[in-house]
Amino acid sequence: MKVCPSCNARYPDTLRFCSQDGVPLECVVLADPFIGAVAGGTYCLTERLGSGGFGSVYRAQHLRTPLAAAVKVLDAGRAADPDMVGRFQQEVAALAVLQHPNIVRILDHGFQADLGYYMAMELLAGSDVGKALDAGRRFTILEVAAIADQTLLALELAHGRGVIHRDVKVENIFLSEDPSRPEGFCVKLLDFGLARLSEPMVAQTGATVGRGNYRSTASRVFGSVATMAPEALTGRAVDARADLYGLGVVLYELLAGEMPYVAMTIDDLLKVMTTTQPVRPTQLAGGVWLPVEMEEFLMTAIARPPELRWSTAAAMRQGFESALPAAEKAWARFFLAPEVVAQLAVPIEPPLPPLHRTLARERPAVLVVDDDKVLRGLVSGLVRAAGCDCEAMADGLEAVQWLRDHPPPDAIVADLLMPGLDGLSMVTAARRAGYNGAVILCTSVATDRLRAGAAQLQRAWTLDKATELYRVPELLRRAGVAPPPT
């Protein structure tokens, strides 16, 4: 393998100069024999990202474009196992026909003597849900809603094309960084190595090895036990409802903080999952906040008999959407309101001198703009509690039009990152139109451009949506907008 001494870019031995800066390349010897290999004559493996039961995943650089990819390589030992080769080819066949924004995209695949079986996929930045939970992250109700919605869209496509994933779990739900989305991520469903393909799909893709029938038996169970449907654990045939069960367990853990079944050993877990009913989430400390609508949704999703579960991904998605409004309100009351009340008791800085008001009003007017309806409602409540009238909107473009047609408000509280017109662009447009009032920008995910632009605004503050919303009344008082507390 060769390396550029200037930029440290890595290249195969056949190249002489760095394609980025033209510097002559130097030969290096690396411990990993696959580093420097070129998959399919296109992707040069530059770094090992991780390994698992199938082999290893490498970061790879496209030799003719700036594109980077992830290349999965089946290790030599498993390449001698027909079952492992079949699973690998099965995943290739599944991904080849499942082109969807919420399913990891395959770019190339094949076999070559110096590498073995490989597949190149899009390179993702972010973390899977499992690692996020291990790091102590507690997901908001809207983040859980995004995970549920996007994963179900992926499963709806897969099931419609005759593919059953059979290993839906937190480790296979990847949150790819996407600052353009309100939740800050795009779900990518990973690892179709255990997928079962329908007979028409087998015929269409040519995945003849194993014919997609790696079925669990009493002595051999594929997949993660905790999220496997009871029928899969006992060796019975599975259908799309097994995937919906797995996602139901994932959503149960995200919303209640624990799994529906707990045991000390794998054998004990297998026994309780196949012979007892799951614990209702409201009986757990982390699930006491759940309203009955969401609890019933979860219990339907993880029902032991398949016929009692949601029948399709579309039906489960509709069921979640029906339960979501009640869950949003309950989540805001349980997780946000107590914190706000507690923080408001903390002494605050004295307010700044009042500013001259351009229009006489009985109460100060504040414009609240946030595409997140739960947080929009929460901020509106804080504004009113501070003694101000509130006009709430969900869209930056709508807010700009409102500002053109109405007298200027005394303050604007806006989400910094919104689809369409972001908060910074909206406030900039308002400033150009003559608005010189106070601005409070709230964000949890934002680009460097947005943060830098917000820092340059006059009479503006930036708050973290997750931890600092309680400061909205304080800042309105400091800006001379809200009256002093009585």
CSV table of C-alpha atoms in Angstrom, one decimal:
chain,number,residue,atom,x,y,z
A,1,MET,CA,0.0,0.0,0.0
A,2,LYS,CA,1.1,3.6,-0.6
A,3,VAL,CA,0.5,6.8,1.4
A,4,CYS,CA,0.7,10.4,0.5
A,5,PRO,CA,3.3,12.0,2.9
A,6,SER,CA,1.5,15.3,2.6
A,7,CYS,CA,-2.2,14.5,3.3
A,8,ASN,CA,-1.9,10.9,4.5
A,9,ALA,CA,-4.4,9.7,1.9
A,10,ARG,CA,-4.0,6.0,1.1
A,11,TYR,CA,-3.7,4.3,-2.3
A,12,PRO,CA,-3.1,0.9,-3.9
A,13,ASP,CA,0.4,0.0,-4.9
A,14,THR,CA,-0.3,0.6,-8.6
A,15,LEU,CA,-0.6,4.4,-8.2
A,16,ARG,CA,2.4,6.7,-8.1
A,17,PHE,CA,1.0,10.2,-7.2
A,18,CYS,CA,-1.6,11.5,-4.8
A,19,SER,CA,-4.8,12.5,-6.8
A,20,GLN,CA,-5.5,15.3,-4.3
A,21,ASP,CA,-2.2,17.2,-4.3
A,22,GLY,CA,0.1,15.5,-6.8
A,23,VAL,CA,2.7,14.5,-4.2
A,24,PRO,CA,4.7,11.2,-5.0
A,25,LEU,CA,3.4,8.3,-2.9
A,26,GLU,CA,5.4,6.3,-0.4
A,27,CYS,CA,5.2,2.6,0.2
A,28,VAL,CA,4.1,1.5,3.7
A,29,VAL,CA,3.6,-2.0,5.3
A,30,LEU,CA,0.4,-2.4,7.4
A,31,ALA,CA,-0.5,-5.2,9.8
A,32,ASP,CA,-4.0,-5.7,8.3
A,33,PRO,CA,-3.5,-7.4,4.9
A,34,PHE,CA,-6.7,-6.0,3.5
A,35,ILE,CA,-5.6,-2.4,4.0
A,36,GLY,CA,-4.7,-1.1,0.5
A,37,ALA,CA,-6.8,-3.8,-1.3
A,38,VAL,CA,-9.1,-2.4,-4.0
A,39,ALA,CA,-12.6,-3.9,-4.0
A,40,GLY,CA,-14.0,-4.2,-7.5
A,41,GLY,CA,-11.2,-2.1,-9.0
A,42,THR,CA,-12.9,0.9,-7.4
A,43,TYR,CA,-12.8,1.1,-3.6
A,44,CYS,CA,-9.5,1.2,-1.8
A,45,LEU,CA,-9.7,0.0,1.7
A,46,THR,CA,-8.0,2.5,4.0
A,47,GLU,CA,-9.1,1.8,7.6
A,48,ARG,CA,-10.8,-1.0,9.5
A,49,LEU,CA,-14.0,0.4,11.2
A,50,GLY,CA,-15.0,-2.7,13.1
A,51,SER,CA,-15.6,-6.4,13.1
A,52,GLY,CA,-18.4,-8.9,13.9
A,53,GLY,CA,-19.5,-12.4,13.5
A,54,PHE,CA,-19.3,-12.2,9.7
A,55,GLY,CA,-15.9,-10.5,9.3
A,56,SER,CA,-14.9,-6.9,9.1
A,57,VAL,CA,-16.0,-3.5,7.8
A,58,TYR,CA,-13.6,-1.1,6.3
A,59,ARG,CA,-13.6,2.5,5.3
A,60,ALA,CA,-12.8,2.8,1.6
A,61,GLN,CA,-12.0,5.6,-0.8
A,62,HIS,CA,-13.3,5.6,-4.4
A,63,LEU,CA,-10.3,5.9,-6.7
A,64,ARG,CA,-11.8,8.3,-9.2
A,65,THR,CA,-14.2,10.4,-7.1
A,66,PRO,CA,-14.3,11.9,-3.6
A,67,LEU,CA,-16.9,9.3,-2.5
A,68,ALA,CA,-16.1,7.3,0.6
A,69,ALA,CA,-17.8,3.9,1.2
A,70,ALA,CA,-18.0,1.2,3.8
A,71,VAL,CA,-16.8,-2.2,2.6
A,72,LYS,CA,-18.0,-5.4,4.4
A,73,VAL,CA,-15.6,-8.3,3.9
A,74,LEU,CA,-16.5,-11.9,4.8
A,75,ASP,CA,-13.4,-13.4,6.6
A,76,ALA,CA,-11.6,-16.4,5.3
A,77,GLY,CA,-12.9,-18.8,8.0
A,78,ARG,CA,-16.6,-18.0,7.4
A,79,ALA,CA,-16.1,-17.9,3.6
A,80,ALA,CA,-15.5,-21.7,3.9
A,81,ASP,CA,-18.9,-22.1,5.5
A,82,PRO,CA,-21.7,-22.4,2.9
A,83,ASP,CA,-24.3,-21.1,5.3
A,84,MET,CA,-22.3,-17.9,6.0
A,85,VAL,CA,-21.7,-17.4,2.3
A,86,GLY,CA,-25.4,-17.9,1.7
A,87,ARG,CA,-26.3,-15.4,4.3
A,88,PHE,CA,-23.8,-12.9,2.8
A,89,GLN,CA,-25.2,-13.4,-0.7
A,90,GLN,CA,-28.7,-13.2,0.7
A,91,GLU,CA,-27.9,-9.7,2.2
A,92,VAL,CA,-26.5,-8.6,-1.1
A,93,ALA,CA,-29.7,-9.8,-2.9
A,94,ALA,CA,-32.0,-8.1,-0.4
A,95,LEU,CA,-30.2,-4.8,-0.5
A,96,ALA,CA,-30.0,-4.8,-4.3
A,97,VAL,CA,-33.8,-4.6,-4.5
A,98,LEU,CA,-34.5,-2.5,-1.5
A,99,GLN,CA,-33.6,1.0,-2.6
A,100,HIS,CA,-35.1,3.3,0.1
A,101,PRO,CA,-33.9,6.4,2.0
A,102,ASN,CA,-34.3,4.5,5.3
A,103,ILE,CA,-32.3,1.4,4.2
A,104,VAL,CA,-28.6,1.4,3.8
A,105,ARG,CA,-27.6,1.6,0.2
A,106,ILE,CA,-25.4,-1.0,-1.5
A,107,LEU,CA,-23.0,0.3,-4.1
A,108,ASP,CA,-21.1,-2.8,-5.3
A,109,HIS,CA,-20.4,-6.4,-4.4
A,110,GLY,CA,-18.4,-9.4,-5.6
A,111,PHE,CA,-15.6,-11.9,-5.0
A,112,GLN,CA,-11.9,-11.5,-5.6
A,113,ALA,CA,-8.9,-13.6,-4.7
A,114,ASP,CA,-7.1,-11.1,-2.5
A,115,LEU,CA,-10.2,-10.0,-0.6
A,116,GLY,CA,-12.8,-12.8,-0.7
A,117,TYR,CA,-16.6,-11.9,-0.7
A,118,TYR,CA,-17.2,-8.2,-0.2
A,119,MET,CA,-20.0,-5.6,-0.5
A,120,ALA,CA,-19.5,-1.9,-0.7
A,121,MET,CA,-22.2,0.3,1.0
A,122,GLU,CA,-22.8,3.9,1.6
A,123,LEU,CA,-20.7,5.2,4.5
A,124,LEU,CA,-22.8,6.5,7.4
A,125,ALA,CA,-21.9,9.1,10.1
A,126,GLY,CA,-23.7,8.8,13.4
A,127,SER,CA,-24.5,6.0,15.8
A,128,ASP,CA,-26.9,3.1,16.1
A,129,VAL,CA,-29.6,3.2,18.7
A,130,GLY,CA,-28.0,0.6,20.8
A,131,LYS,CA,-24.8,2.6,21.2
A,132,ALA,CA,-26.8,5.7,22.0
A,133,LEU,CA,-28.6,3.9,24.8
A,134,ASP,CA,-25.4,2.4,26.1
A,135,ALA,CA,-24.0,6.0,26.3
A,136,GLY,CA,-27.0,7.0,28.5
A,137,ARG,CA,-29.0,8.9,25.9
A,138,ARG,CA,-32.7,9.2,26.7
A,139,PHE,CA,-34.7,9.9,23.5
A,140,THR,CA,-37.4,12.5,23.3
A,141,ILE,CA,-40.9,11.4,22.2
A,142,LEU,CA,-40.4,13.2,18.9
A,143,GLU,CA,-37.1,11.3,18.3
A,144,VAL,CA,-38.8,8.1,19.1
A,145,ALA,CA,-41.6,9.0,16.7
A,146,ALA,CA,-39.0,9.7,14.0
A,147,ILE,CA,-37.4,6.3,14.6
A,148,ALA,CA,-40.7,4.5,14.5
A,149,ASP,CA,-42.0,6.2,11.4
A,150,GLN,CA,-38.8,5.8,9.4
A,151,THR,CA,-38.2,2.2,10.4
A,152,LEU,CA,-41.7,1.3,9.6
A,153,LEU,CA,-41.4,2.9,6.1
A,154,ALA,CA,-38.3,0.8,5.5
A,155,LEU,CA,-40.1,-2.4,6.7
A,156,GLU,CA,-43.2,-1.6,4.6
A,157,LEU,CA,-41.0,-1.5,1.5
A,158,ALA,CA,-39.1,-4.6,2.4
A,159,HIS,CA,-42.2,-6.6,3.2
A,160,GLY,CA,-43.9,-5.4,0.0
A,161,ARG,CA,-40.9,-6.8,-1.9
A,162,GLY,CA,-41.0,-10.2,-0.2
A,163,VAL,CA,-38.1,-9.6,2.3
A,164,ILE,CA,-38.4,-10.3,6.0
A,165,HIS,CA,-35.5,-8.7,7.9
A,166,ARG,CA,-35.7,-11.1,11.0
A,167,ASP,CA,-33.2,-9.2,13.1
A,168,VAL,CA,-34.8,-5.8,13.9
A,169,LYS,CA,-33.0,-4.6,17.0
A,170,VAL,CA,-31.4,-1.4,18.4
A,171,GLU,CA,-28.0,-2.3,16.9
A,172,ASN,CA,-29.5,-2.5,13.4
A,173,ILE,CA,-31.3,0.9,13.5
A,174,PHE,CA,-28.7,3.5,12.6
A,175,LEU,CA,-29.2,7.2,13.2
A,176,SER,CA,-27.3,8.8,10.3
A,177,GLU,CA,-26.5,12.4,10.9
A,178,ASP,CA,-28.8,14.7,9.0
A,179,PRO,CA,-28.9,18.4,10.2
A,180,SER,CA,-31.7,19.2,7.6
A,181,ARG,CA,-34.2,17.1,9.6
A,182,PRO,CA,-35.9,18.4,12.8
A,183,GLU,CA,-34.7,15.4,14.8
A,184,GLY,CA,-31.2,15.7,13.4
A,185,PHE,CA,-30.9,12.2,11.9
A,186,CYS,CA,-32.2,9.9,9.2
A,187,VAL,CA,-32.9,6.2,10.2
A,188,LYS,CA,-31.0,3.6,8.2
A,189,LEU,CA,-32.0,0.0,8.6
A,190,LEU,CA,-28.9,-2.2,8.6
A,191,ASP,CA,-27.8,-5.9,8.3
A,192,PHE,CA,-30.1,-8.0,6.1
A,193,GLY,CA,-27.8,-11.0,6.7
A,194,LEU,CA,-30.6,-13.0,8.3
A,195,ALA,CA,-33.3,-11.8,5.9
A,196,ARG,CA,-35.7,-14.3,4.4
A,197,LEU,CA,-36.6,-13.8,0.8
A,198,SER,CA,-39.8,-15.0,-0.8
A,199,GLU,CA,-39.6,-17.5,-3.6
A,200,PRO,CA,-40.4,-14.9,-6.3
A,201,MET,CA,-37.7,-12.7,-4.9
A,202,VAL,CA,-35.2,-15.6,-4.8
A,203,ALA,CA,-35.9,-16.2,-8.5
A,204,GLN,CA,-35.6,-12.5,-9.3
A,205,THR,CA,-32.3,-11.9,-7.6
A,206,GLY,CA,-30.7,-15.3,-8.3
A,207,ALA,CA,-29.9,-15.8,-4.6
A,208,THR,CA,-29.9,-19.5,-4.9
A,209,VAL,CA,-27.5,-20.4,-2.1
A,210,GLY,CA,-29.6,-21.4,0.8
A,211,ARG,CA,-32.7,-19.9,-0.9
A,212,GLY,CA,-33.1,-17.5,2.0
A,213,ASN,CA,-34.4,-20.2,4.4
A,214,TYR,CA,-32.0,-19.9,7.3
A,215,ARG,CA,-34.8,-20.8,9.8
A,216,SER,CA,-34.4,-20.9,13.5
A,217,THR,CA,-34.6,-24.3,15.2
A,218,ALA,CA,-34.8,-25.4,18.7
A,219,SER,CA,-31.0,-26.0,18.8
A,220,ARG,CA,-30.0,-23.1,16.5
A,221,VAL,CA,-31.4,-19.6,16.9
A,222,PHE,CA,-30.3,-16.8,14.5
A,223,GLY,CA,-30.6,-13.2,15.6
A,224,SER,CA,-30.9,-11.4,18.9
A,225,VAL,CA,-33.0,-13.3,21.4
A,226,ALA,CA,-34.4,-10.2,23.2
A,227,THR,CA,-36.1,-8.9,20.1
A,228,MET,CA,-37.0,-12.2,18.4
A,229,ALA,CA,-40.7,-13.0,18.1
A,230,PRO,CA,-41.8,-16.1,20.2
A,231,GLU,CA,-42.7,-18.1,17.0
A,232,ALA,CA,-39.1,-17.6,15.8
A,233,LEU,CA,-37.7,-18.8,19.1
A,234,THR,CA,-39.6,-22.0,18.9
A,235,GLY,CA,-38.7,-22.8,15.3
A,236,ARG,CA,-42.0,-21.9,13.7
A,237,ALA,CA,-42.2,-20.1,10.4
A,238,VAL,CA,-42.2,-16.3,10.6
A,239,ASP,CA,-43.7,-13.6,8.5
A,240,ALA,CA,-43.7,-9.8,8.5
A,241,ARG,CA,-45.2,-9.7,12.0
A,242,ALA,CA,-41.9,-11.0,13.4
A,243,ASP,CA,-40.2,-7.8,12.2
A,244,LEU,CA,-43.0,-5.7,13.7
A,245,TYR,CA,-42.5,-7.6,17.0
A,246,GLY,CA,-38.8,-6.7,17.0
A,247,LEU,CA,-39.5,-3.0,16.4
A,248,GLY,CA,-42.2,-3.1,19.1
A,249,VAL,CA,-39.6,-4.3,21.6
A,250,VAL,CA,-37.2,-1.5,20.4
A,251,LEU,CA,-39.9,1.1,20.9
A,252,TYR,CA,-40.9,-0.4,24.2
A,253,GLU,CA,-37.3,0.1,25.5
A,254,LEU,CA,-37.1,3.6,24.1
A,255,LEU,CA,-40.3,4.7,25.7
A,256,ALA,CA,-40.2,2.8,29.0
A,257,GLY,CA,-36.4,2.6,29.5
A,258,GLU,CA,-36.4,-1.2,30.0
A,259,MET,CA,-37.2,-4.4,28.0
A,260,PRO,CA,-40.5,-6.2,28.3
A,261,TYR,CA,-38.8,-9.4,29.5
A,262,VAL,CA,-36.0,-9.7,32.0
A,263,ALA,CA,-34.0,-12.8,33.0
A,264,MET,CA,-30.6,-13.7,34.4
A,265,THR,CA,-29.7,-16.2,31.6
A,266,ILE,CA,-30.4,-16.8,27.9
A,267,ASP,CA,-32.2,-20.0,28.8
A,268,ASP,CA,-34.4,-18.2,31.3
A,269,LEU,CA,-35.1,-15.5,28.8
A,270,LEU,CA,-36.2,-18.0,26.2
A,271,LYS,CA,-38.5,-19.6,28.7
A,272,VAL,CA,-40.2,-16.4,29.9
A,273,MET,CA,-40.6,-15.0,26.4
A,274,THR,CA,-42.4,-18.2,25.2
A,275,THR,CA,-44.5,-18.9,28.3
A,276,THR,CA,-45.4,-15.6,30.0
A,277,GLN,CA,-46.9,-12.3,29.0
A,278,PRO,CA,-44.7,-9.2,28.7
A,279,VAL,CA,-44.7,-6.7,31.5
A,280,ARG,CA,-47.0,-3.7,30.8
A,281,PRO,CA,-44.7,-0.6,30.4
A,282,THR,CA,-46.6,1.5,32.9
A,283,GLN,CA,-45.6,-1.0,35.6
A,284,LEU,CA,-42.0,0.0,35.1
A,285,ALA,CA,-40.4,3.1,36.7
A,286,GLY,CA,-39.4,4.5,33.3
A,287,GLY,CA,-42.9,3.9,31.7
A,288,VAL,CA,-45.2,5.4,34.3
A,289,TRP,CA,-45.7,8.5,32.2
A,290,LEU,CA,-47.1,6.5,29.2
A,291,PRO,CA,-50.8,7.2,28.4
A,292,VAL,CA,-53.1,4.3,27.8
A,293,GLU,CA,-53.1,4.9,24.0
A,294,MET,CA,-49.3,4.3,23.7
A,295,GLU,CA,-49.3,1.5,26.2
A,296,GLU,CA,-52.0,-0.4,24.2
A,297,PHE,CA,-50.0,0.3,21.0
A,298,LEU,CA,-46.9,-1.3,22.5
A,299,MET,CA,-48.8,-4.3,23.9
A,300,THR,CA,-50.3,-4.9,20.5
A,301,ALA,CA,-46.9,-4.7,18.9
A,302,ILE,CA,-45.3,-7.3,21.2
A,303,ALA,CA,-48.3,-9.6,21.6
A,304,ARG,CA,-47.1,-13.3,21.8
A,305,PRO,CA,-49.6,-14.7,19.3
A,306,PRO,CA,-48.8,-13.2,15.8
A,307,GLU,CA,-52.5,-12.9,15.0
A,308,LEU,CA,-52.9,-10.3,17.8
A,309,ARG,CA,-50.2,-8.0,16.5
A,310,TRP,CA,-50.3,-5.3,13.9
A,311,SER,CA,-50.8,-7.2,10.6
A,312,THR,CA,-48.6,-4.9,8.4
A,313,ALA,CA,-46.1,-2.1,8.8
A,314,ALA,CA,-48.6,0.4,7.4
A,315,ALA,CA,-51.1,-0.6,10.1
A,316,MET,CA,-48.5,-0.4,12.8
A,317,ARG,CA,-47.5,3.0,11.6
A,318,GLN,CA,-51.1,4.2,11.6
A,319,GLY,CA,-51.5,2.8,15.1
A,320,PHE,CA,-48.4,4.7,16.3
A,321,GLU,CA,-49.7,7.9,14.7
A,322,SER,CA,-53.0,7.6,16.5
A,323,ALA,CA,-51.3,7.1,19.9
A,324,LEU,CA,-48.7,9.8,19.4
A,325,PRO,CA,-50.7,13.0,20.3
A,326,ALA,CA,-51.6,11.7,23.7
A,327,ALA,CA,-48.0,10.5,24.2
A,328,GLU,CA,-46.6,13.9,23.2
A,329,LYS,CA,-48.7,15.7,25.8
A,330,ALA,CA,-47.9,13.2,28.5
A,331,TRP,CA,-44.1,13.3,27.7
A,332,ALA,CA,-44.1,17.1,27.8
A,333,ARG,CA,-45.9,17.2,31.1
A,334,PHE,CA,-43.7,14.5,32.7
A,335,PHE,CA,-40.3,15.3,31.4
A,336,LEU,CA,-40.3,19.0,30.6
A,337,ALA,CA,-42.8,20.8,32.8
A,338,PRO,CA,-41.4,19.6,36.2
A,339,GLU,CA,-37.9,20.7,35.1
A,340,VAL,CA,-39.2,24.1,34.0
A,341,VAL,CA,-41.1,24.6,37.2
A,342,ALA,CA,-38.0,23.7,39.3
A,343,GLN,CA,-35.7,25.9,37.3
A,344,LEU,CA,-38.0,28.9,37.5
A,345,ALA,CA,-37.5,28.9,41.2
A,346,VAL,CA,-33.8,29.7,40.8
A,347,PRO,CA,-32.9,33.4,41.3
A,348,ILE,CA,-32.4,35.1,38.0
A,349,GLU,CA,-30.4,38.1,36.9
A,350,PRO,CA,-32.1,41.5,37.2
A,351,PRO,CA,-33.9,42.6,34.0
A,352,LEU,CA,-32.5,45.1,31.6
A,353,PRO,CA,-34.1,48.6,31.5
A,354,PRO,CA,-37.4,48.6,29.6
A,355,LEU,CA,-37.2,49.5,26.0
A,356,HIS,CA,-39.6,52.0,24.3
A,357,ARG,CA,-42.5,50.2,22.6
A,358,THR,CA,-43.5,51.2,19.1
A,359,LEU,CA,-47.1,50.2,19.7
A,360,ALA,CA,-49.3,50.5,22.7
A,361,ARG,CA,-50.5,47.1,23.9
A,362,GLU,CA,-52.0,45.8,27.1
A,363,ARG,CA,-49.5,42.9,27.1
A,364,PRO,CA,-46.2,42.4,25.2
A,365,ALA,CA,-46.5,40.4,22.1
A,366,VAL,CA,-44.1,37.5,21.3
A,367,LEU,CA,-43.9,35.5,18.1
A,368,VAL,CA,-43.0,31.8,18.6
A,369,VAL,CA,-41.9,29.8,15.6
A,370,ASP,CA,-41.1,26.1,15.8
A,371,ASP,CA,-41.9,23.1,13.6
A,372,ASP,CA,-42.0,20.8,16.6
A,373,LYS,CA,-45.6,21.1,17.9
A,374,VAL,CA,-44.8,19.8,21.4
A,375,LEU,CA,-42.0,22.3,22.0
A,376,ARG,CA,-44.0,25.0,20.2
A,377,GLY,CA,-46.8,24.5,22.7
A,378,LEU,CA,-44.4,24.4,25.6
A,379,VAL,CA,-42.6,27.6,24.7
A,380,SER,CA,-45.9,29.3,24.1
A,381,GLY,CA,-47.0,28.3,27.6
A,382,LEU,CA,-43.8,29.8,29.0
A,383,VAL,CA,-44.3,33.0,27.1
A,384,ARG,CA,-47.8,33.4,28.4
A,385,ALA,CA,-46.7,32.5,31.9
A,386,ALA,CA,-44.2,35.4,31.7
A,387,GLY,CA,-47.1,37.8,31.1
A,388,CYS,CA,-46.9,38.1,27.3
A,389,ASP,CA,-49.4,37.4,24.5
A,390,CYS,CA,-48.2,34.8,22.0
A,391,GLU,CA,-48.6,34.1,18.3
A,392,ALA,CA,-47.4,30.6,17.5
A,393,MET,CA,-46.4,29.3,14.0
A,394,ALA,CA,-44.8,26.1,12.6
A,395,ASP,CA,-43.1,27.5,9.6
A,396,GLY,CA,-40.4,30.2,9.0
A,397,LEU,CA,-42.0,31.3,5.7
A,398,GLU,CA,-45.4,31.7,7.3
A,399,ALA,CA,-43.8,33.8,10.1
A,400,VAL,CA,-42.1,36.1,7.5
A,401,GLN,CA,-45.5,36.7,5.8
A,402,TRP,CA,-47.1,37.3,9.2
A,403,LEU,CA,-44.4,39.9,10.1
A,404,ARG,CA,-45.2,41.7,6.8
A,405,ASP,CA,-48.9,41.9,7.5
A,406,HIS,CA,-48.9,42.7,11.3
A,407,PRO,CA,-47.3,45.2,13.7
A,408,PRO,CA,-43.9,44.0,14.8
A,409,PRO,CA,-43.9,41.8,18.0
A,410,ASP,CA,-41.8,42.7,21.0
A,411,ALA,CA,-39.8,39.5,20.7
A,412,ILE,CA,-39.3,36.5,18.5
A,413,VAL,CA,-38.6,33.0,19.9
A,414,ALA,CA,-37.7,30.7,17.1
A,415,ASP,CA,-36.2,27.3,16.4
A,416,LEU,CA,-32.8,27.8,14.8
A,417,LEU,CA,-33.0,24.7,12.6
A,418,MET,CA,-36.3,24.2,10.7
A,419,PRO,CA,-37.2,22.6,7.4
A,420,GLY,CA,-37.8,25.2,4.6
A,421,LEU,CA,-36.7,28.5,6.0
A,422,ASP,CA,-34.5,28.2,9.1
A,423,GLY,CA,-34.7,30.4,12.1
A,424,LEU,CA,-31.6,32.5,11.3
A,425,SER,CA,-32.9,33.3,7.8
A,426,MET,CA,-36.3,34.2,9.1
A,427,VAL,CA,-34.9,36.6,11.7
A,428,THR,CA,-32.5,38.0,9.1
A,429,ALA,CA,-35.4,38.8,6.9
A,430,ALA,CA,-37.3,40.4,9.8
A,431,ARG,CA,-34.3,42.6,10.6
A,432,ARG,CA,-34.1,43.7,7.0
A,433,ALA,CA,-37.7,44.6,7.1
A,434,GLY,CA,-37.1,46.9,10.1
A,435,TYR,CA,-37.7,44.6,13.1
A,436,ASN,CA,-35.3,45.5,15.9
A,437,GLY,CA,-36.8,43.6,18.9
A,438,ALA,CA,-35.4,40.8,21.0
A,439,VAL,CA,-34.6,37.4,19.5
A,440,ILE,CA,-34.3,34.1,21.3
A,441,LEU,CA,-33.1,31.2,19.1
A,442,CYS,CA,-33.6,27.6,20.4
A,443,THR,CA,-31.6,24.7,19.1
A,444,SER,CA,-30.3,21.2,19.9
A,445,VAL,CA,-28.8,20.5,16.4
A,446,ALA,CA,-27.5,23.1,14.1
A,447,THR,CA,-24.9,23.7,11.4
A,448,ASP,CA,-21.8,25.8,12.1
A,449,ARG,CA,-23.2,28.4,9.6
A,450,LEU,CA,-26.4,28.7,11.6
A,451,ARG,CA,-24.6,29.0,15.0
A,452,ALA,CA,-22.1,31.5,13.6
A,453,GLY,CA,-24.9,33.6,12.1
A,454,ALA,CA,-26.9,33.5,15.4
A,455,ALA,CA,-23.9,34.7,17.3
A,456,GLN,CA,-23.7,37.9,15.2
A,457,LEU,CA,-27.3,39.0,15.7
A,458,GLN,CA,-27.9,42.0,17.9
A,459,ARG,CA,-30.2,41.6,21.0
A,460,ALA,CA,-30.2,37.9,20.5
A,461,TRP,CA,-29.8,34.9,22.8
A,462,THR,CA,-29.3,31.2,21.9
A,463,LEU,CA,-30.7,28.4,24.1
A,464,ASP,CA,-30.3,24.6,24.1
A,465,LYS,CA,-33.8,23.1,23.5
A,466,ALA,CA,-33.0,20.1,25.6
A,467,THR,CA,-31.8,21.8,28.8
A,468,GLU,CA,-32.5,25.6,28.7
A,469,LEU,CA,-36.0,26.3,27.6
A,470,TYR,CA,-36.9,27.3,31.2
A,471,ARG,CA,-34.8,30.4,30.6
A,472,VAL,CA,-37.3,31.9,28.1
A,473,PRO,CA,-39.2,33.9,30.7
A,474,GLU,CA,-35.9,35.1,32.2
A,475,LEU,CA,-34.6,36.3,28.9
A,476,LEU,CA,-37.8,38.0,28.0
A,477,ARG,CA,-37.6,40.0,31.3
A,478,ARG,CA,-33.9,40.8,30.7
A,479,ALA,CA,-34.8,42.2,27.3
A,480,GLY,CA,-37.4,44.4,28.8
A,481,VAL,CA,-40.2,42.6,27.1
A,482,ALA,CA,-41.9,40.7,29.9
A,483,PRO,CA,-42.9,42.4,33.1
A,484,PRO,CA,-41.1,41.7,36.3
A,485,PRO,CA,-42.3,38.7,38.3
A,486,THR,CA,-44.9,39.5,40.9
